[in-house]
Amino acid sequence: MTGSLKSRMARSLAVWIAITWAVALAGMYACMGSGKIEDRDDQMKAAAVKLLELTPADAARAQAGQVERLGAPVEASDSDWMVFQLWRGRELVATTRDGPTQPLRPSFAPGFDNVEVNGKPWRVYVLPDRTGTFQVQVGNARDQMDDAFQRRSLRV
């Protein structure tokens, strides 16, 4: 035997305390992550509504085959970026500068989805207008969301 009963019990207790703390911290991290996704979903939904309210009048005048590049992507916070696209039917009318020209969500189905864009995972929200003429697709690359979450969660 190595050591007294008292020292073995103390080591065992220390190991269980460390395991308990590790599980508790992992649970907190997971809970904060799911809340962050919900926050980002709210931001994407709000951006889609604003874009849909602001752009159809100009987009209706856009000529077929002409894609307008509209400035930088929408800034969410802390240098996180959301990319948006405005579609008329299956024709891209406007998108953020350096945004992909293929649909963020090729099915064009309304709502949230996790998709792959250029081989990378993205979180996308799709919102059609009331007439079905226009549709806004707003998305954010998951790696950007994860990086931003890690930066915020590690701040003291």
mmCIF file of N, CA and C in Angstrom, residues 19-33 149:
data_model
loop_
_atom_site.group_PDB
_atom_site.id
_atom_site.type_symbol
_atom_site.label_atom_id
_atom_site.label_comp_id
_atom_site.label_asym_id
_atom_site.label_seq_id
_atom_site.Cartn_x
_atom_site.Cartn_y
_atom_site.Cartn_z
ATOM 1 N N ILE A 19 -13.447 16.778 -10.878
ATOM 2 C CA ILE A 19 -14.379 16.269 -11.889
ATOM 3 C C ILE A 19 -15.698 17.031 -11.824
ATOM 4 N N THR A 20 -16.197 17.273 -10.610
ATOM 5 C CA THR A 20 -17.452 18.007 -10.444
ATOM 6 C C THR A 20 -17.337 19.417 -11.023
ATOM 7 N N TRP A 21 -16.241 20.094 -10.747
ATOM 8 C CA TRP A 21 -16.039 21.438 -11.291
ATOM 9 C C TRP A 21 -15.943 21.408 -12.814
ATOM 10 N N ALA A 22 -15.254 20.420 -13.354
ATOM 11 C CA ALA A 22 -15.114 20.324 -14.811
ATOM 12 C C ALA A 22 -16.476 20.122 -15.468
ATOM 13 N N VAL A 23 -17.301 19.253 -14.893
ATOM 14 C CA VAL A 23 -18.637 19.014 -15.445
ATOM 15 C C VAL A 23 -19.493 20.275 -15.332
ATOM 16 N N ALA A 24 -19.420 20.955 -14.199
ATOM 17 C CA ALA A 24 -20.204 22.177 -14.008
ATOM 18 C C ALA A 24 -19.790 23.260 -15.009
ATOM 19 N N LEU A 25 -18.492 23.437 -15.210
ATOM 20 C CA LEU A 25 -18.018 24.451 -16.159
ATOM 21 C C LEU A 25 -18.390 24.084 -17.593
ATOM 22 N N ALA A 26 -18.306 22.806 -17.941
ATOM 23 C CA ALA A 26 -18.700 22.377 -19.284
ATOM 24 C C ALA A 26 -20.195 22.638 -19.501
ATOM 25 N N GLY A 27 -21.014 22.385 -18.491
ATOM 26 C CA GLY A 27 -22.446 22.653 -18.595
ATOM 27 C C GLY A 27 -22.739 24.127 -18.769
ATOM 28 N N MET A 28 -22.033 24.977 -18.023
ATOM 29 C CA MET A 28 -22.231 26.423 -18.161
ATOM 30 C C MET A 28 -21.830 26.897 -19.555
ATOM 31 N N TYR A 29 -20.727 26.381 -20.059
ATOM 32 C CA TYR A 29 -20.253 26.747 -21.388
ATOM 33 C C TYR A 29 -21.289 26.355 -22.445
ATOM 34 N N ALA A 30 -21.832 25.148 -22.311
ATOM 35 C CA ALA A 30 -22.849 24.686 -23.268
ATOM 36 C C ALA A 30 -24.105 25.544 -23.192
ATOM 37 N N CYS A 31 -24.532 25.905 -21.993
ATOM 38 C CA CYS A 31 -25.733 26.748 -21.845
ATOM 39 C C CYS A 31 -25.518 28.131 -22.440
ATOM 40 N N MET A 32 -24.347 28.703 -22.203
ATOM 41 C CA MET A 32 -24.066 30.026 -22.773
ATOM 42 C C MET A 32 -24.009 29.947 -24.287
ATOM 43 N N GLY A 33 -23.520 28.839 -24.827
ATOM 44 C CA GLY A 33 -23.452 28.682 -26.279
ATOM 45 C C GLY A 33 -24.823 28.628 -26.905
ATOM 46 N N PHE A 149 -18.091 33.896 -29.967
ATOM 47 C CA PHE A 149 -18.550 33.366 -28.690
ATOM 48 C C PHE A 149 -17.369 33.092 -27.768
#
